mmCIF file of C-alpha atoms in Angstrom:
data_model
loop_
_atom_site.group_PDB
_atom_site.id
_atom_site.type_symbol
_atom_site.label_atom_id
_atom_site.label_comp_id
_atom_site.label_asym_id
_atom_site.label_seq_id
_atom_site.Cartn_x
_atom_site.Cartn_y
_atom_site.Cartn_z
ATOM 1 C CA MET A 1 107.304 103.764 96.782
ATOM 2 C CA LEU A 2 109.137 106.300 98.960
ATOM 3 C CA ALA A 3 111.297 107.722 96.167
ATOM 4 C CA ASN A 4 109.445 111.056 96.042
ATOM 5 C CA TRP A 5 109.064 111.412 99.781
ATOM 6 C CA LYS A 6 110.781 114.065 101.861
ATOM 7 C CA LEU A 7 112.892 112.873 104.768
ATOM 8 C CA LYS A 8 110.593 114.558 107.291
ATOM 9 C CA GLU A 9 107.631 112.633 105.861
ATOM 10 C CA ILE A 10 109.425 109.319 106.243
ATOM 11 C CA VAL A 11 110.430 110.253 109.788
ATOM 12 C CA LEU A 12 106.874 111.224 110.741
ATOM 13 C CA MET A 13 105.444 108.038 109.261
ATOM 14 C CA SER A 14 108.000 105.974 111.182
ATOM 15 C CA ILE A 15 107.216 107.782 114.430
ATOM 16 C CA LEU A 16 103.503 107.204 113.925
ATOM 17 C CA GLY A 17 104.156 103.526 113.227
ATOM 18 C CA VAL A 18 106.126 103.110 116.446
ATOM 19 C CA VAL A 19 103.687 105.073 118.618
ATOM 20 C CA PHE A 20 100.661 103.198 117.358
ATOM 21 C CA ALA A 21 102.412 99.863 117.634
ATOM 22 C CA LEU A 22 102.421 100.490 121.380
ATOM 23 C CA VAL A 23 98.797 101.640 121.263
ATOM 24 C CA TYR A 24 97.877 98.460 119.389
ATOM 25 C CA LEU A 25 99.548 96.323 122.047
ATOM 26 C CA LEU A 26 97.612 98.090 124.796
ATOM 27 C CA PHE A 27 94.383 97.493 122.935
ATOM 28 C CA PHE A 28 95.241 93.815 122.589
ATOM 29 C CA PHE A 29 95.025 93.518 126.367
ATOM 30 C CA PHE A 30 91.972 95.778 126.478
ATOM 31 C CA GLY A 31 90.315 93.453 123.977
ATOM 32 C CA GLN A 32 91.051 90.541 126.288
ATOM 33 C CA VAL A 33 89.169 92.319 129.061
ATOM 34 C CA ILE A 34 86.158 92.932 126.813
ATOM 35 C CA ARG A 35 86.282 89.313 125.643
ATOM 36 C CA ASN A 36 86.285 88.035 129.225
ATOM 37 C CA ILE A 37 83.297 90.223 130.063
ATOM 38 C CA LEU A 38 81.324 88.981 127.056
ATOM 39 C CA THR A 39 82.228 85.292 127.434
ATOM 40 C CA PRO A 40 79.507 84.446 130.015
ATOM 41 C CA PHE A 41 76.923 85.759 127.541
ATOM 42 C CA GLY A 42 78.258 83.631 124.684
ATOM 43 C CA LEU A 43 79.510 86.715 122.853
ATOM 44 C CA ALA A 44 83.269 86.246 123.241
ATOM 45 C CA ALA A 45 83.736 86.452 119.460
ATOM 46 C CA PHE A 46 82.774 90.130 119.601
ATOM 47 C CA GLY A 47 85.417 90.999 122.185
ATOM 48 C CA TYR A 48 87.970 92.210 119.683
ATOM 49 C CA GLU A 49 85.590 93.013 116.829
ATOM 50 C CA ILE A 50 84.091 95.947 118.727
ATOM 51 C CA ILE A 51 87.460 97.701 118.869
ATOM 52 C CA PHE A 52 89.100 96.173 115.787
ATOM 53 C CA GLY A 53 89.081 99.467 113.903
ATOM 54 C CA ILE A 54 91.747 100.818 116.230
ATOM 55 C CA TRP A 55 94.259 98.477 114.551
ATOM 56 C CA PHE A 56 93.860 100.366 111.261
ATOM 57 C CA ILE A 57 94.012 103.884 112.648
ATOM 58 C CA VAL A 58 97.702 104.581 111.981
ATOM 59 C CA SER A 59 97.193 103.924 108.276
ATOM 60 C CA ILE A 60 94.384 106.490 108.178
ATOM 61 C CA ILE A 61 96.283 109.089 110.194
ATOM 62 C CA ALA A 62 99.514 108.720 108.212
ATOM 63 C CA ALA A 63 97.699 108.883 104.882
ATOM 64 C CA TYR A 64 95.590 111.879 105.910
ATOM 65 C CA ILE A 65 98.530 113.897 107.210
ATOM 66 C CA ILE A 66 101.194 113.014 104.621
ATOM 67 C CA ARG A 67 99.071 112.317 101.526
ATOM 68 C CA LYS A 68 101.588 110.301 99.562
ATOM 69 C CA PRO A 69 101.226 106.884 97.862
ATOM 70 C CA GLY A 70 102.091 104.100 100.281
ATOM 71 C CA ALA A 71 101.581 106.056 103.512
ATOM 72 C CA ALA A 72 98.677 103.912 104.695
ATOM 73 C CA PHE A 73 100.314 100.607 103.794
ATOM 74 C CA THR A 74 103.828 101.377 105.034
ATOM 75 C CA SER A 75 102.787 102.902 108.350
ATOM 76 C CA GLU A 76 100.663 99.856 109.141
ATOM 77 C CA VAL A 77 103.517 97.484 108.305
ATOM 78 C CA ILE A 78 105.917 99.500 110.479
ATOM 79 C CA ALA A 79 103.463 99.217 113.357
ATOM 80 C CA GLY A 80 103.254 95.466 112.792
ATOM 81 C CA VAL A 81 107.023 95.021 112.743
ATOM 82 C CA VAL A 82 107.464 97.073 115.923
ATOM 83 C CA GLN A 83 104.797 95.040 117.696
ATOM 84 C CA VAL A 84 106.648 91.851 116.845
ATOM 85 C CA LEU A 85 109.978 93.324 117.992
ATOM 86 C CA VAL A 86 108.591 94.320 121.378
ATOM 87 C CA GLY A 87 107.038 90.905 121.910
ATOM 88 C CA SER A 88 103.476 90.811 120.590
ATOM 89 C CA PRO A 89 101.668 87.573 121.558
ATOM 90 C CA ALA A 90 100.627 87.256 117.898
ATOM 91 C CA GLY A 91 104.216 86.569 116.799
ATOM 92 C CA PRO A 92 105.816 87.192 113.376
ATOM 93 C CA ALA A 93 102.585 86.343 111.531
ATOM 94 C CA LEU A 94 101.391 89.751 112.697
ATOM 95 C CA ILE A 95 103.556 91.409 110.045
ATOM 96 C CA LEU A 96 101.589 89.701 107.277
ATOM 97 C CA THR A 97 98.349 90.665 108.975
ATOM 98 C CA ALA A 98 99.542 94.279 109.122
ATOM 99 C CA ALA A 99 100.365 94.158 105.409
ATOM 100 C CA VAL A 100 96.850 92.930 104.599
ATOM 101 C CA GLN A 101 95.304 95.664 106.728
ATOM 102 C CA GLY A 102 97.583 98.323 105.274
ATOM 103 C CA ALA A 103 96.837 97.255 101.719
ATOM 104 C CA GLY A 104 93.126 97.375 102.464
ATOM 105 C CA ALA A 105 93.426 100.885 103.859
ATOM 106 C CA GLU A 106 95.589 102.024 100.931
ATOM 107 C CA LEU A 107 93.114 100.855 98.269
ATOM 108 C CA PRO A 108 90.543 103.704 98.497
ATOM 109 C CA PHE A 109 93.309 106.306 98.377
ATOM 110 C CA ALA A 110 94.810 104.574 95.335
ATOM 111 C CA LEU A 111 91.425 104.551 93.598
ATOM 112 C CA THR A 112 91.294 108.339 93.963
ATOM 113 C CA LYS A 113 94.913 108.544 92.804
ATOM 114 C CA TRP A 114 95.819 109.861 96.269
ATOM 115 C CA ARG A 115 93.950 113.127 95.643
ATOM 116 C CA ASP A 116 90.868 112.806 97.850
ATOM 117 C CA TYR A 117 91.201 112.856 101.633
ATOM 118 C CA ARG A 118 87.699 113.852 102.640
ATOM 119 C CA LEU A 119 85.991 112.086 105.534
ATOM 120 C CA ARG A 120 84.104 109.692 103.286
ATOM 121 C CA ILE A 121 87.351 108.393 101.788
ATOM 122 C CA LEU A 122 88.925 108.008 105.222
ATOM 123 C CA VAL A 123 85.862 106.076 106.390
ATOM 124 C CA LEU A 124 85.993 103.955 103.245
ATOM 125 C CA ALA A 125 89.677 103.234 103.950
ATOM 126 C CA GLY A 126 88.761 102.039 107.434
ATOM 127 C CA VAL A 127 85.985 99.858 106.032
ATOM 128 C CA SER A 128 88.272 98.472 103.334
ATOM 129 C CA ALA A 129 90.933 97.561 105.901
ATOM 130 C CA ALA A 130 88.239 95.858 107.979
ATOM 131 C CA PHE A 131 86.925 93.980 104.947
ATOM 132 C CA PHE A 132 90.251 92.532 103.856
ATOM 133 C CA SER A 133 91.453 91.821 107.368
ATOM 134 C CA PHE A 134 88.231 90.000 108.221
ATOM 135 C CA PHE A 135 88.558 87.523 105.382
ATOM 136 C CA TRP A 136 92.248 87.112 106.124
ATOM 137 C CA HIS A 137 91.439 86.241 109.733
ATOM 138 C CA LEU A 138 88.551 84.065 108.666
ATOM 139 C CA TYR A 139 91.069 81.486 107.486
ATOM 140 C CA SER A 140 94.352 82.400 109.198
ATOM 141 C CA SER A 141 92.721 82.396 112.629
ATOM 142 C CA GLY A 142 90.318 79.562 111.941
ATOM 143 C CA ASN A 143 87.229 81.738 112.360
ATOM 144 C CA ILE A 144 85.667 79.952 109.404
ATOM 145 C CA ILE A 145 84.482 77.262 111.823
ATOM 146 C CA LEU A 146 82.166 79.701 113.610
ATOM 147 C CA ALA A 147 78.413 79.512 113.053
ATOM 148 C CA PRO A 148 77.320 81.377 109.878
ATOM 149 C CA TRP A 149 75.253 83.907 111.830
ATOM 150 C CA LEU A 150 78.237 84.678 114.036
ATOM 151 C CA ILE A 151 80.529 85.149 111.046
ATOM 152 C CA ILE A 152 78.073 87.599 109.482
ATOM 153 C CA ALA A 153 77.491 89.465 112.754
ATOM 154 C CA THR A 154 81.193 89.846 113.549
ATOM 155 C CA PHE A 155 81.838 90.930 109.957
ATOM 156 C CA VAL A 156 79.285 93.748 110.250
ATOM 157 C CA VAL A 157 80.678 94.813 113.631
ATOM 158 C CA ARG A 158 84.230 94.935 112.244
ATOM 159 C CA LEU A 159 83.141 97.060 109.293
ATOM 160 C CA ILE A 160 81.429 99.527 111.617
ATOM 161 C CA SER A 161 84.452 99.564 113.914
ATOM 162 C CA GLY A 162 86.731 100.224 110.948
ATOM 163 C CA ALA A 163 84.548 103.100 109.790
ATOM 164 C CA LEU A 164 84.297 104.744 113.210
ATOM 165 C CA LEU A 165 87.519 103.930 115.089
ATOM 166 C CA ALA A 166 89.817 104.135 112.069
ATOM 167 C CA GLY A 167 88.065 106.531 109.681
ATOM 168 C CA VAL A 168 86.186 109.005 111.874
ATOM 169 C CA LEU A 169 88.447 108.867 114.934
ATOM 170 C CA GLY A 170 91.575 108.876 112.759
ATOM 171 C CA LYS A 171 90.460 112.090 111.054
ATOM 172 C CA TRP A 172 89.472 113.710 114.341
ATOM 173 C CA LEU A 173 92.815 112.929 115.983
ATOM 174 C CA SER A 174 94.705 114.206 112.953
ATOM 175 C CA ASP A 175 92.690 117.427 112.889
ATOM 176 C CA GLN A 176 93.355 117.967 116.590
ATOM 177 C CA LEU A 177 97.053 117.436 115.956
ATOM 178 C CA ALA A 178 96.927 119.933 113.105
ATOM 179 C CA LYS A 179 95.481 122.574 115.453
ATOM 180 C CA THR A 180 98.638 122.390 117.548
ATOM 181 C CA GLY A 181 100.775 123.313 114.539
ATOM 182 C CA VAL A 182 102.871 120.148 114.826
ATOM 183 C CA VAL A 183 102.057 119.060 111.252
ATOM 184 C CA ARG A 184 102.149 122.498 109.639
ATOM 185 C CA GLY A 185 104.960 121.394 107.322
ATOM 186 C CA TYR A 186 102.922 118.485 105.970
ATOM 187 C CA ALA A 187 100.053 118.264 103.495
ATOM 188 C CA LEU A 188 97.318 118.360 106.158
ATOM 189 C CA GLY A 189 98.906 121.319 107.917
ATOM 190 C CA LYS A 190 99.184 123.251 104.658
ATOM 191 C CA GLU A 191 95.534 122.507 103.840
ATOM 192 C CA LYS A 192 94.416 123.801 107.246
ATOM 193 C CA GLN A 193 96.533 126.931 106.796
ATOM 194 C CA GLU A 194 94.937 127.613 103.405
ATOM 195 C CA GLN A 195 91.480 127.167 104.935
ATOM 196 C CA ARG A 196 92.296 129.684 107.674
ATOM 197 C CA GLU A 197 93.566 132.178 105.111
ATOM 198 C CA ASP A 198 90.431 131.732 102.989
ATOM 199 C CA ARG A 199 88.205 132.383 106.007
ATOM 200 C CA ALA A 200 90.243 135.456 106.903
ATOM 201 C CA ALA A 201 90.074 136.878 103.363
#
């Protein structure tokens, strides 16, 4: 999968995986706070769903910046492994969860043969990661026992979260990073440079 990658691309993907592993851990505790707030209203199940898209964001960012097959999947798995190594409460099973999420995010890019990185594809990648992860958690976390209306409602919320927090926010963060020039040697940076040259012509 990484045979045609440049070393700098592998390094960047690894760095992103590590950084967002720490972000994911912080959001785990943030989700606990939201869950505790919603519990008195009988809405505890939505505590994590509201922010669930954040757990796919590294796959969107890595794919958008690097634009190589496997970027979404591998970056998400790296983040999962790092979380486990630093002591995630979820334990080793988190690596499998990360693989499911990464595969879901990778699918839309694969369907375009890794040629289309417009916003709609990034949003679709976030939605796809949310879709596959939801059904994975439905059984692995025992959520299947929830009331049907609650399953449907949390499913819709996770899809929206995936679209906004992974797709839209992931693109925005990447574009902001590109403005700094940090990723000028990568696919996204080169695209932005070409756009600037076209506007200047």
